[in-house]
PDB file of C-alpha atoms in Angstrom:
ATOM      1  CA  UNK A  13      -9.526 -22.775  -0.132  1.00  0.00           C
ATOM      2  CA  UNK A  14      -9.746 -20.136   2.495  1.00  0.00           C
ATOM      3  CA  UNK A  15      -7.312 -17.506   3.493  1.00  0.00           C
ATOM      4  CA  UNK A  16      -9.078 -16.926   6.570  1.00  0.00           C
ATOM      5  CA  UNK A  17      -6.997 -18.904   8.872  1.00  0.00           C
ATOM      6  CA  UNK A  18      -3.550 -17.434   7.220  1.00  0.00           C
ATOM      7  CA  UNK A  19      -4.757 -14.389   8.011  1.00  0.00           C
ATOM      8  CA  UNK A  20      -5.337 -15.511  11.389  1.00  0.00           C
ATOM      9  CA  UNK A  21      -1.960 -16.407  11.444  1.00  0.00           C
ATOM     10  CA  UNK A  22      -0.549 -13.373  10.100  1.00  0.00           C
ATOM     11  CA  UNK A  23      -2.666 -11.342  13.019  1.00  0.00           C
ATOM     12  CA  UNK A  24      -1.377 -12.972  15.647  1.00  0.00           C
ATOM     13  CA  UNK A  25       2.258 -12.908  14.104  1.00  0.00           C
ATOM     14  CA  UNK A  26       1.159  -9.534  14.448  1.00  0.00           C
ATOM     15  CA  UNK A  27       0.172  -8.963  17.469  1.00  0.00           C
ATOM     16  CA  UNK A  28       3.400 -10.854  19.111  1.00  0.00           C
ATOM     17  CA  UNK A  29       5.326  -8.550  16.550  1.00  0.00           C
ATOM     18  CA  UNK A  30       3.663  -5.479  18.635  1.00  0.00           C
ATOM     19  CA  UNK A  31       4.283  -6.453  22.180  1.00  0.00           C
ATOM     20  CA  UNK A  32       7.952  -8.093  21.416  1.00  0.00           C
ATOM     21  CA  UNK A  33       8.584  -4.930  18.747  1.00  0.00           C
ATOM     22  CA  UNK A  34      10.577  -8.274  17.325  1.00  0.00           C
ATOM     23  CA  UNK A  35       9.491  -7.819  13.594  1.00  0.00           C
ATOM     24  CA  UNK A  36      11.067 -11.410  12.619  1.00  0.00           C
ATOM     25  CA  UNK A  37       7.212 -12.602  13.291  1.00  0.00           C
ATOM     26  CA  UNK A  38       5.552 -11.647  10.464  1.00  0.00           C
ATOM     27  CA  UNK A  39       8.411 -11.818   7.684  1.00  0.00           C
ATOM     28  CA  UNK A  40       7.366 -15.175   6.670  1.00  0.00           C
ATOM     29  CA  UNK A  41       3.655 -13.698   5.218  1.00  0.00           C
ATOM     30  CA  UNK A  42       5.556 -10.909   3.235  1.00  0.00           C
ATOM     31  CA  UNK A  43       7.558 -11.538   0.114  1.00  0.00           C
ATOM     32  CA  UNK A  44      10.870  -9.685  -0.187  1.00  0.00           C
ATOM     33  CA  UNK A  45       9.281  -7.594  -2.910  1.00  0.00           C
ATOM     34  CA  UNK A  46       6.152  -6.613  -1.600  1.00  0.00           C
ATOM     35  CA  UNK A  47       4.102  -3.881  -1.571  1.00  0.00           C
ATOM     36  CA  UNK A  48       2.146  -2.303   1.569  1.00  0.00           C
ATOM     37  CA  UNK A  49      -0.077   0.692   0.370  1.00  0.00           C
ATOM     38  CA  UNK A  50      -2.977   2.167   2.619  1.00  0.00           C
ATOM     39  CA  UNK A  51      -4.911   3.942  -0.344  1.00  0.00           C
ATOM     40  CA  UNK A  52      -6.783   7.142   0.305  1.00  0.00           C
ATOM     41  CA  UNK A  53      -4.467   8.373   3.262  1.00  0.00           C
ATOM     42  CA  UNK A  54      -1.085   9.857   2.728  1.00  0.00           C
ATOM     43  CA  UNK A  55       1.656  10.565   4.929  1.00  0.00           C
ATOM     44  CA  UNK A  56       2.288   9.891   7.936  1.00  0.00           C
ATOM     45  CA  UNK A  57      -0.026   7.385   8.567  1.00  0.00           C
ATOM     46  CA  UNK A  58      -0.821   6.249   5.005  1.00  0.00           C
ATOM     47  CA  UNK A  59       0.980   5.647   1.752  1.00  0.00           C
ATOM     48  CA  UNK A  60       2.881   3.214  -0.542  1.00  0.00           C
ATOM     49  CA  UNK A  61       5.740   1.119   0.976  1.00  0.00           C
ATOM     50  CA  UNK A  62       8.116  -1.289  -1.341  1.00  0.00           C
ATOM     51  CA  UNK A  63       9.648  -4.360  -0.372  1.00  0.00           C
ATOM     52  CA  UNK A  64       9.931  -6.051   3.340  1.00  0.00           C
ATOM     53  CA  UNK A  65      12.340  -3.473   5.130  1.00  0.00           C
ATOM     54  CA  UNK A  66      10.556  -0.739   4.355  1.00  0.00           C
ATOM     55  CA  UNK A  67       7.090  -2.662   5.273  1.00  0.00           C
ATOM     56  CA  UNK A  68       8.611  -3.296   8.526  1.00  0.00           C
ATOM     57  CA  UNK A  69       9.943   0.003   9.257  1.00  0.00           C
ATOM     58  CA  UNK A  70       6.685   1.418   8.631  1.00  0.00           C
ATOM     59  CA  UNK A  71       4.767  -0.697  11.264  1.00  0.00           C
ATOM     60  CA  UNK A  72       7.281   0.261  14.026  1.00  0.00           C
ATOM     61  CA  UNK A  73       7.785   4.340  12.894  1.00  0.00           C
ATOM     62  CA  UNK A  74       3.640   4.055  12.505  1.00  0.00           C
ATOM     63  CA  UNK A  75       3.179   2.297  16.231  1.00  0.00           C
ATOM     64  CA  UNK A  76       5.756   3.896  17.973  1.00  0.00           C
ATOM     65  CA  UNK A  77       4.022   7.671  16.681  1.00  0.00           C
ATOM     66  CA  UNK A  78      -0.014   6.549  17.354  1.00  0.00           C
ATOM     67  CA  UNK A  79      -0.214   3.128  18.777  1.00  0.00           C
ATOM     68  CA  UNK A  80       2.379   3.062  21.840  1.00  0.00           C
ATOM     69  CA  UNK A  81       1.368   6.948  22.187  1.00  0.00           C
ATOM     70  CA  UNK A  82      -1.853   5.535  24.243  1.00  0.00           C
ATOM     71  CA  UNK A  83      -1.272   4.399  27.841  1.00  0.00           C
ATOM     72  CA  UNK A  84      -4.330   0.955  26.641  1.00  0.00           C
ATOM     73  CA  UNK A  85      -4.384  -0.463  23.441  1.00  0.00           C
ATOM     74  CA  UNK A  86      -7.732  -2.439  22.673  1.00  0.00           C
ATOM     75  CA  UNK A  87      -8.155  -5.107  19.872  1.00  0.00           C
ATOM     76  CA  UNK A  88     -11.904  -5.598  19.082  1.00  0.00           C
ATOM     77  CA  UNK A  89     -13.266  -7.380  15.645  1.00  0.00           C
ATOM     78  CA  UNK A  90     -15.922  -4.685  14.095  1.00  0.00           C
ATOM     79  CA  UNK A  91     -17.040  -7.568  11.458  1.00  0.00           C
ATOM     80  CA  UNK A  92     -15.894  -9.966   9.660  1.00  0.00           C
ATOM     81  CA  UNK A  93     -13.467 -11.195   8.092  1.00  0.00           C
ATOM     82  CA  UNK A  94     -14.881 -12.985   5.505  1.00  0.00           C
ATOM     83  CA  UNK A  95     -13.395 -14.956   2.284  1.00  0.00           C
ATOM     84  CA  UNK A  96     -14.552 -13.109  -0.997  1.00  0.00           C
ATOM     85  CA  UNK A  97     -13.406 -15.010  -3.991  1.00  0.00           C
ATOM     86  CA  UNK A  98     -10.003 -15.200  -3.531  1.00  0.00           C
ATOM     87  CA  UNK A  99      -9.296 -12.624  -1.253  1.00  0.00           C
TER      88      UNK A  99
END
C-alpha cells in the first residue's frame, strides 16, 4: 500500500498548521513518543527532537526564526515523492 497520499495528508495538515500557527493539525500523524531528527545539521535548524511537544515546538521556534523571517514564502515540488518499499 502506498504512503503517498498520507503524506499528502500530513503536508497539507502542514501547511494549514503554518498559516493558522494552530499545531492541533498535524498531531494526529505523530505518535506521542516520536522522534523528529534532521541528520547532518545541528542546532538551530537541525537536530534530534523526542516526543510530540517538543516536535511541535520545534516547527514553530524553527518557522518563526527562518520561515516567517521572509516577507513570500513559496512551496514548489523539486521531485518526487515517490513510494520506496515501505517508505
Amino acid at each position: 500500500m502506498s504512503n503517498l497520499p498520507r503524506f499528502a495528508a500530513y503536508a497539507a495538515a502542514f501547511e494549514k498548521s503554518y498559516a493558522s500557527d494552530d499545531w492541533s493539525h498535524v498531531k494526529p500523524f505523530f505518535a506521542a513518543d516520536a522522534v523528529y531528527e534532521i541528520v547532518g545539521t545541528g542546532p538551530p535548524l537541525g537536530g534530534r527532537f523526542e516526543g510530540l511537544d517538543a516536535i511541535l515546538a520545534y516547527f514553530r521556534r524553527i518557522l518563526d526564526g527562518f520561515d516567517r523571517r521572509f516577507a513570500t514564502r513559496t512551496i514548489g515540488l523539486i521531485e518526487g515523492p515517490q513510494d520506496r518499499g515501505d517508505t
